[in-house]
CSV table of C-alpha atoms and ligand atoms in Angstrom, one decimal:
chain,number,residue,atom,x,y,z
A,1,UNK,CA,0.0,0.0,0.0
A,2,UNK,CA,1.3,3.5,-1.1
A,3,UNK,CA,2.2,5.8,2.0
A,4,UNK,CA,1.2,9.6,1.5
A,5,UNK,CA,1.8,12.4,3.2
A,6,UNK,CA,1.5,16.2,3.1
A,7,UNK,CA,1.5,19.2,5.5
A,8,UNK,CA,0.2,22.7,5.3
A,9,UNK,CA,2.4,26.0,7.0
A,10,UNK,CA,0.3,27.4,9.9
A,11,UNK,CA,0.3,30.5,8.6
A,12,UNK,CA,-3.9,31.7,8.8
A,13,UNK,CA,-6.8,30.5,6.9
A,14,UNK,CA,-6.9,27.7,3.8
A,15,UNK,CA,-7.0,29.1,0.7
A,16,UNK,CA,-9.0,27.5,-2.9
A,17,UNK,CA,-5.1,27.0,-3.2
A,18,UNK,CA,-4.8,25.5,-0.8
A,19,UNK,CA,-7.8,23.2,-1.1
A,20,UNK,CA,-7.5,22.0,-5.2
A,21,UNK,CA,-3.2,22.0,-4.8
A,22,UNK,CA,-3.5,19.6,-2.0
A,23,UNK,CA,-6.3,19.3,0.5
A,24,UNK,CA,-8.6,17.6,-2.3
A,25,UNK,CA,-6.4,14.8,-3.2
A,26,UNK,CA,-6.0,14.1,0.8
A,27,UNK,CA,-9.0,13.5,0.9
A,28,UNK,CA,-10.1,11.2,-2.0
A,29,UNK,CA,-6.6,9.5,-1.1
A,30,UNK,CA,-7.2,8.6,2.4
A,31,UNK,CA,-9.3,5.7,2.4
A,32,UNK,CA,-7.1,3.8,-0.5
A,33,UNK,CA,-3.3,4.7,1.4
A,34,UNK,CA,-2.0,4.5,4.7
A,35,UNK,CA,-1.9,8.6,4.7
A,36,UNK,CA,-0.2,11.2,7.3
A,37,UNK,CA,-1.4,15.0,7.1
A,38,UNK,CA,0.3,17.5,9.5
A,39,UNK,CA,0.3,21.3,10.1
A,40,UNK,CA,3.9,22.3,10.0
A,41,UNK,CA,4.1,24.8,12.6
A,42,UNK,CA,8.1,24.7,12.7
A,43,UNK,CA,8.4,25.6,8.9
A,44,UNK,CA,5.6,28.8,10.4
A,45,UNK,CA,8.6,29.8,12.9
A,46,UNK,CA,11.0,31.2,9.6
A,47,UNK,CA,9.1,34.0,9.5
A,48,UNK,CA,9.0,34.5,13.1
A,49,UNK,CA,5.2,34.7,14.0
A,50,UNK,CA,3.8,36.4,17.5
A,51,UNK,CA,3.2,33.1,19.5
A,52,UNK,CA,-0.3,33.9,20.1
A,53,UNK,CA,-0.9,33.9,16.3
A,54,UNK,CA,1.7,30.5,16.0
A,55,UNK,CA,-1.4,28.6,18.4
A,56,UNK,CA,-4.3,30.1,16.6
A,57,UNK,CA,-3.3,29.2,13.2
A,58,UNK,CA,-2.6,25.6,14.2
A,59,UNK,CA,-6.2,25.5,15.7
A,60,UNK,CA,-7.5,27.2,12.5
A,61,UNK,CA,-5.4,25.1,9.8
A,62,UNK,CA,-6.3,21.6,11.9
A,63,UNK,CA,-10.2,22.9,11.9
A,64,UNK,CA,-10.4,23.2,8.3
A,65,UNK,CA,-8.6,20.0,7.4
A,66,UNK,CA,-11.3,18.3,9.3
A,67,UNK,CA,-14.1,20.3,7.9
A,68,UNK,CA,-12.6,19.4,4.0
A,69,UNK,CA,-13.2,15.9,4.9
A,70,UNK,CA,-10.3,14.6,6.4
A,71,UNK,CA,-11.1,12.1,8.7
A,72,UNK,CA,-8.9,11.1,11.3
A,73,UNK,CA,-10.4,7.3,11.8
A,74,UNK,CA,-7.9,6.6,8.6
A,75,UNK,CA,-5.5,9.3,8.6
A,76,UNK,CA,-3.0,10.0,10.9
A,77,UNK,CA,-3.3,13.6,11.2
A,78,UNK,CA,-0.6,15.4,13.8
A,79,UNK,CA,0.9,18.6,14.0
A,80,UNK,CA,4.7,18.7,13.2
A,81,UNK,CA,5.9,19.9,16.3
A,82,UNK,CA,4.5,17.1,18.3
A,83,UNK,CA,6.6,14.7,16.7
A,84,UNK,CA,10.1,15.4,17.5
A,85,UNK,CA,12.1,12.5,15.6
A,86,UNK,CA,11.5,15.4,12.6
A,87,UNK,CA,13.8,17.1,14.0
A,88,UNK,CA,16.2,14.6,14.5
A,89,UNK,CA,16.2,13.6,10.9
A,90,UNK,CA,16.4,17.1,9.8
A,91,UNK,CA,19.8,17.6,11.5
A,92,UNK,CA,21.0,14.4,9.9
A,93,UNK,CA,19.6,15.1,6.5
A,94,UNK,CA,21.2,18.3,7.0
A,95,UNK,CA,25.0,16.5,7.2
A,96,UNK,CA,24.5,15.8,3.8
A,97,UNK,CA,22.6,18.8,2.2
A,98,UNK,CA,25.0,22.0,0.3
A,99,UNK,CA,24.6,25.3,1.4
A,100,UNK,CA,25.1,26.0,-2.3
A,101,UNK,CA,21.7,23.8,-3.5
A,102,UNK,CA,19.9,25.6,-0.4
A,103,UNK,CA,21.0,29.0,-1.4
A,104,UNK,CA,19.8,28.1,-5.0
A,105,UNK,CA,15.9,27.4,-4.3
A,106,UNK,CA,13.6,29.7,-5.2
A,107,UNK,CA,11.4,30.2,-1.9
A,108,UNK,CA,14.5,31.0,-0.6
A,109,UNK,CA,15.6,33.3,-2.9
A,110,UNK,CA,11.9,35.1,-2.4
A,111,UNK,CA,12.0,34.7,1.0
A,112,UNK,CA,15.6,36.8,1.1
A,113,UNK,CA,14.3,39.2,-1.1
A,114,UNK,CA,11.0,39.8,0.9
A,115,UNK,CA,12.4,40.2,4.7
A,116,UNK,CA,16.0,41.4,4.0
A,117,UNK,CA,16.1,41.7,8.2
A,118,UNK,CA,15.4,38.1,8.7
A,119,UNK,CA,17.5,35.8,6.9
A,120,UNK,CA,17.9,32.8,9.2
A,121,UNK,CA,18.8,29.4,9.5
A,122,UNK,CA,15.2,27.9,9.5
A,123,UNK,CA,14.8,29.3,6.5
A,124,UNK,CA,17.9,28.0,4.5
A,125,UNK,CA,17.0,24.7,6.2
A,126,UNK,CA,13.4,25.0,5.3
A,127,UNK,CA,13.8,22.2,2.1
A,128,UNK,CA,15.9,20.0,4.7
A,129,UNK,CA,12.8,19.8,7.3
A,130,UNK,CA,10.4,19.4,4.5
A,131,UNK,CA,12.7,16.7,3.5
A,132,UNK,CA,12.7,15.4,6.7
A,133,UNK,CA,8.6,15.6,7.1
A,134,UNK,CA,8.3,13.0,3.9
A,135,UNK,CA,11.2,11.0,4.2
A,136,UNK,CA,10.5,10.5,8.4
A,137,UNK,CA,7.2,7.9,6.8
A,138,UNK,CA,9.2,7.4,4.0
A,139,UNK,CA,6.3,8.4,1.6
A,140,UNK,CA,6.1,7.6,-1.8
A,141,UNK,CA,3.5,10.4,-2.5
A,142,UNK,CA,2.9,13.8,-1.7
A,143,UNK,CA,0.0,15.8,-2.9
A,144,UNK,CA,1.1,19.3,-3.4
A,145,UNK,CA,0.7,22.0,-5.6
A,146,UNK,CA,2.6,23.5,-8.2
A,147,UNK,CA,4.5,25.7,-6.5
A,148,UNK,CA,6.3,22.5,-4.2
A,149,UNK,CA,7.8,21.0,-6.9
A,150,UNK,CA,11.3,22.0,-6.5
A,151,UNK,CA,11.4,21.0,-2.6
A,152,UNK,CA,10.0,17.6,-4.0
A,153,UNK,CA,13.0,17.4,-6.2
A,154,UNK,CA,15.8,18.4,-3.3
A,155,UNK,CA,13.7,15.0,-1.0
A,156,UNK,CA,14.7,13.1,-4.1
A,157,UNK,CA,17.8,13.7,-4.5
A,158,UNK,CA,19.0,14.2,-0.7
A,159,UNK,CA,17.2,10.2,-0.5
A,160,UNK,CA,19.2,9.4,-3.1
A,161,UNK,CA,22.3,10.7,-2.0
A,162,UNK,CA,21.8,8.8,1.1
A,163,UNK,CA,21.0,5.7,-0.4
A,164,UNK,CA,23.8,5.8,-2.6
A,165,UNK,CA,26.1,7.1,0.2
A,166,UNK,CA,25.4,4.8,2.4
A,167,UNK,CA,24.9,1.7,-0.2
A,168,UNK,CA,21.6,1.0,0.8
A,169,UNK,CA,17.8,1.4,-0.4
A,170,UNK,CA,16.6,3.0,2.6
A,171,UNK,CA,14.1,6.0,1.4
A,172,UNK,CA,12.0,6.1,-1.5
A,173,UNK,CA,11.8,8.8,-4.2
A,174,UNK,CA,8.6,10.7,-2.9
A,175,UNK,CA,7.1,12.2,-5.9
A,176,UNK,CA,4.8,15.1,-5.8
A,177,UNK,CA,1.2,14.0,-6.5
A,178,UNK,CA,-1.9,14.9,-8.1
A,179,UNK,CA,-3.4,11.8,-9.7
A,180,UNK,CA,-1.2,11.6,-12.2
A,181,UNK,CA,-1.9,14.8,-14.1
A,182,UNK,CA,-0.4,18.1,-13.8
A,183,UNK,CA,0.3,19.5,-10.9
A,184,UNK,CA,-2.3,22.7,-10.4
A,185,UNK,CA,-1.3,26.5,-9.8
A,186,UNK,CA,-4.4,27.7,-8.6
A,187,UNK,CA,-4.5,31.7,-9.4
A,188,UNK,CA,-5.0,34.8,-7.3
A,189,UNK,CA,-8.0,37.1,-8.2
A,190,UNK,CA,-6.1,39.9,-8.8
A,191,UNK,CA,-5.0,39.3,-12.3
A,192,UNK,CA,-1.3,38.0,-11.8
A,193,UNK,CA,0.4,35.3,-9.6
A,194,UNK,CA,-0.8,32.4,-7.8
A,195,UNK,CA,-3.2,32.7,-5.1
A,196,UNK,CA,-1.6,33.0,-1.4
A,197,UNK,CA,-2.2,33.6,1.9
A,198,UNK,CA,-0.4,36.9,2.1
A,199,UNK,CA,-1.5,38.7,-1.4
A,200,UNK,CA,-4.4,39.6,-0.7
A,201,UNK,CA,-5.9,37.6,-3.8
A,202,UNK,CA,-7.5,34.6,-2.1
A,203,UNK,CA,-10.8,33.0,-1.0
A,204,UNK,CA,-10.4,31.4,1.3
A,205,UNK,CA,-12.7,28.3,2.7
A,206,UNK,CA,-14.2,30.3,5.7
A,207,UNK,CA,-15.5,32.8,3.9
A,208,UNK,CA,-19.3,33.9,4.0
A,209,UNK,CA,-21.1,33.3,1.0
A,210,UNK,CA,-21.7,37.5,0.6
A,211,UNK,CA,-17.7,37.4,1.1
A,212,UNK,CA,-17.2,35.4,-2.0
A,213,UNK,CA,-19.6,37.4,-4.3
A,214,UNK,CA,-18.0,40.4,-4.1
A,215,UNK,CA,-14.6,39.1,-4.2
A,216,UNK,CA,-15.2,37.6,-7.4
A,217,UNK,CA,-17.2,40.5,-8.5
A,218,UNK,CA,-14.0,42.7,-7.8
A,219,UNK,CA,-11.4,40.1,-9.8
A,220,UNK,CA,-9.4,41.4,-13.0
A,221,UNK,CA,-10.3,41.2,-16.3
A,222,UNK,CA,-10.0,43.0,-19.2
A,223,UNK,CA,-11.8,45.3,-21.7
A,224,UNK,CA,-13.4,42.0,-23.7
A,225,UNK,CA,-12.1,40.4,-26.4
A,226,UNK,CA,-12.4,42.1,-30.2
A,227,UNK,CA,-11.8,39.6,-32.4
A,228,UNK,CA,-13.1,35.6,-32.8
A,229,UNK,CA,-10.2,33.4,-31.1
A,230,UNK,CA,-8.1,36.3,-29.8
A,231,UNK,CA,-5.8,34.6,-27.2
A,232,UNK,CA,-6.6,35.7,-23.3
A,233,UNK,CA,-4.9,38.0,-21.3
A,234,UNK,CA,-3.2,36.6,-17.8
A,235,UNK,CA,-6.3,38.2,-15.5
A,236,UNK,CA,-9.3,36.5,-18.3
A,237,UNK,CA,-6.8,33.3,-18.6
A,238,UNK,CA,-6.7,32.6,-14.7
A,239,UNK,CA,-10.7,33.5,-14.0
A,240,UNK,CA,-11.5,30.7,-16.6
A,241,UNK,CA,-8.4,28.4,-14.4
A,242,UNK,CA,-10.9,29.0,-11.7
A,243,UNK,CA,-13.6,28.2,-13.6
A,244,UNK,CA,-12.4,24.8,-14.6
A,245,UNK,CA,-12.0,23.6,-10.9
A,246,UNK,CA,-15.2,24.6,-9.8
A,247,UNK,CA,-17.7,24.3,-12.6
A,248,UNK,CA,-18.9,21.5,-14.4
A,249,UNK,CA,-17.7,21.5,-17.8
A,250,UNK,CA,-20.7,22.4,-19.5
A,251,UNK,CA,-20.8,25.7,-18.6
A,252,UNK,CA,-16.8,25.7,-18.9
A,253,UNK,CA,-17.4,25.3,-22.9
A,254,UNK,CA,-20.2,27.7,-23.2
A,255,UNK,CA,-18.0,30.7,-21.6
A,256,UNK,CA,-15.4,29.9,-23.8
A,257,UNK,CA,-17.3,30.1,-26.9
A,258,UNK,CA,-18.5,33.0,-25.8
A,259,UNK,CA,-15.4,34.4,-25.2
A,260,UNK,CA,-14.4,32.9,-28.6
A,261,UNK,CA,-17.0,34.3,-30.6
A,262,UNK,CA,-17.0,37.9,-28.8
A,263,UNK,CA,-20.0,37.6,-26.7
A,264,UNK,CA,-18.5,37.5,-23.6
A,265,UNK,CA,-20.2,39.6,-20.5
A,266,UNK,CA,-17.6,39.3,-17.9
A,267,UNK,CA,-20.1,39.9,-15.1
A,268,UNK,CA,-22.6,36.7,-16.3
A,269,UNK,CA,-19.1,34.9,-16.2
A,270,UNK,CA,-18.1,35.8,-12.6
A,271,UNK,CA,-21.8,35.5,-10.8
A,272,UNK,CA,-21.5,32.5,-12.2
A,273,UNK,CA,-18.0,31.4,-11.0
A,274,UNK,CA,-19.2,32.7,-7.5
A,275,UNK,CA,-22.1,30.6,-7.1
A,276,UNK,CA,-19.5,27.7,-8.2
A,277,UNK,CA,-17.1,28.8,-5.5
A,278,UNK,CA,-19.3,29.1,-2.9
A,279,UNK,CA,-20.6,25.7,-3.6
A,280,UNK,CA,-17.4,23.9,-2.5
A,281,UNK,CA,-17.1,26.5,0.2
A,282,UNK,CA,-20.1,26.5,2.2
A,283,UNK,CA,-20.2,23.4,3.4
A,284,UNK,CA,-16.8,23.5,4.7
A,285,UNK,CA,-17.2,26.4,6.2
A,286,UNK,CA,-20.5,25.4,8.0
A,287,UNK,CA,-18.1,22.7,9.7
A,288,UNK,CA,-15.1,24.5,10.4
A,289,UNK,CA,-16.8,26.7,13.5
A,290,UNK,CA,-18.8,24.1,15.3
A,291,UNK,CA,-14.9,21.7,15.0
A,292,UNK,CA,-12.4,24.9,15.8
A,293,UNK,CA,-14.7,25.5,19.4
A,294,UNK,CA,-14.2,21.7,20.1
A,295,UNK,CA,-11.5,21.9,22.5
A,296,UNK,CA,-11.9,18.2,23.4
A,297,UNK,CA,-12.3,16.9,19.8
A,298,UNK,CA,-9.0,18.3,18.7
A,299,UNK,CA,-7.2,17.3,21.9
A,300,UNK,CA,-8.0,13.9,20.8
A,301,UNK,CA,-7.3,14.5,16.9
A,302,UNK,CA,-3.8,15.8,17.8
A,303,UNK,CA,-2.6,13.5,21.2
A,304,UNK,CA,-4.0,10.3,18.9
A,305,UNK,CA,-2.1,11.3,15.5
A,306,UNK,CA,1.0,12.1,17.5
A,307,UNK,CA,1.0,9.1,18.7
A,308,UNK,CA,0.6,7.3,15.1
A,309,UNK,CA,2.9,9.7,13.6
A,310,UNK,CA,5.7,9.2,16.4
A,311,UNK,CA,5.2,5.0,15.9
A,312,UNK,CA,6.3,5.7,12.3
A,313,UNK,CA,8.9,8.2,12.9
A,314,UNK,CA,10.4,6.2,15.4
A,315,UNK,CA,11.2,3.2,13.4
A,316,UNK,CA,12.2,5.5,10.4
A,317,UNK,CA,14.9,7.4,12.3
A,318,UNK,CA,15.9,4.6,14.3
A,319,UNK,CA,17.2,2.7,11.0
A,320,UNK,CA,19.1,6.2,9.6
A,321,UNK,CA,21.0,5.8,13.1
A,322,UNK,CA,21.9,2.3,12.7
A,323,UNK,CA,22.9,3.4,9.0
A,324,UNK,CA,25.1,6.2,9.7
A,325,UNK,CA,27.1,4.4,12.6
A,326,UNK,CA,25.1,5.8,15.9
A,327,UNK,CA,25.2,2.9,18.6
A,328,UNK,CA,24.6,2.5,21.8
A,329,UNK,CA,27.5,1.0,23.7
B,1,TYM,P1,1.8,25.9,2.0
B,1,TYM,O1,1.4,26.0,3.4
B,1,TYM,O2,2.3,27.2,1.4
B,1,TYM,O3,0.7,25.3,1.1
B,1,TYM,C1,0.0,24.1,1.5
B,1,TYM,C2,-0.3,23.3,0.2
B,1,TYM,O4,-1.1,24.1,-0.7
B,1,TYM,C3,-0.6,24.2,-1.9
B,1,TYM,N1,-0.9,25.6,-2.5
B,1,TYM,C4,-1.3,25.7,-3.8
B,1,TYM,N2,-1.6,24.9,-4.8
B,1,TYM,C5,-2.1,25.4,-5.9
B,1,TYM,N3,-2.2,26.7,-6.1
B,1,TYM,C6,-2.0,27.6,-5.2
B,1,TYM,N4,-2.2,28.9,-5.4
B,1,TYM,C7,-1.5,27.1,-3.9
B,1,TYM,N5,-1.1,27.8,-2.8
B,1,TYM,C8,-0.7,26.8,-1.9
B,1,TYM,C9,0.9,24.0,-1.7
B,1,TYM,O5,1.5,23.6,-2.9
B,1,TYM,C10,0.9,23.0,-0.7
B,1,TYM,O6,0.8,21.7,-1.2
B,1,TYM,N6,6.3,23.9,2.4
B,1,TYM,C11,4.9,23.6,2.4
B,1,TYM,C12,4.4,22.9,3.7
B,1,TYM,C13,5.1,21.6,4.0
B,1,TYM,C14,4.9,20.4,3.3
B,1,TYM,C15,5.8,19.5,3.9
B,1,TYM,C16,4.1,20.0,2.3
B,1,TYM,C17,6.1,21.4,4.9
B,1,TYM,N7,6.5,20.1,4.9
B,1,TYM,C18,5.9,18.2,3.5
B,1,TYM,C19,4.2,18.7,1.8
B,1,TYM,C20,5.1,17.8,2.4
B,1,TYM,C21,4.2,24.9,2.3
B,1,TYM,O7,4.7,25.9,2.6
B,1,TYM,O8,2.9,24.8,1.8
């Protein structure tokens, strides 16, 4: 059976991004896998959040994984910082990982280049611990969006380096997943860029339905198309995106000969697109409240994943120290 496994920064609310680049495939994948989800609140500590906030989010980010349907009867759900073996492999990961190949990663680079006052070690080692997250239940898969595929390359080859090091098969080459077909950039509303947690651009899955409307209503476009199969701008381009993941495909084709053909009305497109949204929003977002005020539920959610996740971990970490020579006497 495959092993899967994917995490989520606790850094505020889940985003569409968040939900179509990963959540979704959790959850169809959880009943056929032996699957680990996790909120990685460590990875949230490179940006160096007030430790109010750090608790909040982790409540938040937990709440609406259980309202998208994860259920944690079948998967081991935990939060990253309860299982400290991570941390462990991270530092011995990290033996074998070049400051050069850190240095060269693009979230890094964007990172630097956003808080010039705050360049730290978590973040350099930010790959090495997400390394670390997949390679500690040595998963095969890892359902992530676009924008993770370059960390999902550095797990490969830091596992291969390892195996080939050491001369063993030890860890598997984790591949990021999305049932075999692209992996999906979901866009922001704003007419540029993917959609994120800090733009400004995002719906995310506990907002009102009201909320929704007028966010969509607001998004970029342009001034129509002029001629029959003109080619669309980034802001048209990334409302039909949306479109696709949220609306049957019906109504897909008939915008899109509409926009072929000129007839376009940009606002029939986005009521549309809103009533779509909101119809893969609401009833998460009905959910998430009545789970987030549950203090007893999520004790029970977290302290029984822990405990799954650490079984795993355990054995996984236990081998690398046997590998590279640590022994008790
Ligand atoms: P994070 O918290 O930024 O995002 C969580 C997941 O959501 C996906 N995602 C998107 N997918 C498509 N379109 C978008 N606009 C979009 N925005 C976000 C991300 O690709 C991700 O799958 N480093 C990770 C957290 C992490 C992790 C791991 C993930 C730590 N360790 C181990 C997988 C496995 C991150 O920052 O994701």
């Amino acid at each position: 059976m495959d092993r899967v496994l994917s995490g989520i920064r606790s850094t505020g609310q889940l985003h569409l991004g968040n939900y179509f680049g990963a959540l979704r495939n959790f959850v169809k994948m959880q009943h056929d896998a032996e699957c680990f989800f996790f909120i990685a609140d460590y990875h949230s500590l490179t940006t160096h959040p007030d430790p109010r906030a750090l608790h909040d989010n982790v409540r938040n980010a937990l709440s609406e994984y259980l309202a998208a349907g994860l259920d944690p009867n079948v998967a081991t759900i935990y939060v990253q910082s309860d299982v400290p073996e991570v941390a462990e492999l991270s530092l011995l990961l990290g033996m074998h990982a070049y400051v050069g190949e850190l240095e060269r990663t693009a979230s890094f680079k964007e990172k630097i280049r956003k808080h010039k006052d705050n360049i730290n070690i978590g973040l350099l080692n930010y790959p090495v611990l997400m390394a670390a997250d997949i390679l500690l239940h040595r998963a095969d898969k890892v359902p992530v969006g676009k924008d993770q595929e370059q960390h999902l390359e550095l797990t490969r080859r830091f596992a291969r380096r390892f195996n080939t090091l050491y001369e063993v098969d030890y860890f598997p080459e984790s591949e990021a997943y999305n049932f075999g077909v692209e992996l999906v950039k979901i866009p922001g509303l704003d007419g540029t860029g993917k959609m994120g947690k800090s733009e400004g651009n995002g719906i995310f899955l506990s907002d009102t339905d009201a909320e929704i409307r007028k966010k969509v209503m607001r998004a970029v476009t342009d001034s129509g198309p002029t001629t029959p199969d003109s080619p669309m701008s980034e802001p048209v381009a990334n409302i039909f995106t949306l479109l696709k993941v949220v609306a049957p495909a019906d109504k897909v084709t008939f915008f899109t000969e509409q926009y072929n053909s000129c007839k376009i009305r940009y606002g029939d497109l986005k009521r549309e697109l809103a009533e779509d949204i909101i119809g893969v929003v609401a009833p998460i977002r009905e959910k998430i409240e009545a789970i987030r005020s549950n203090d007893k539920y999520l004790h029970e959610v977290v302290c029984d994943g822990a405990e799954r996740a650490r079984r795993s971990a355990a054995k996984t970490v236990a081998g690398v120290r046997e590998i590279m020579g640590i022994r008790r006497f």
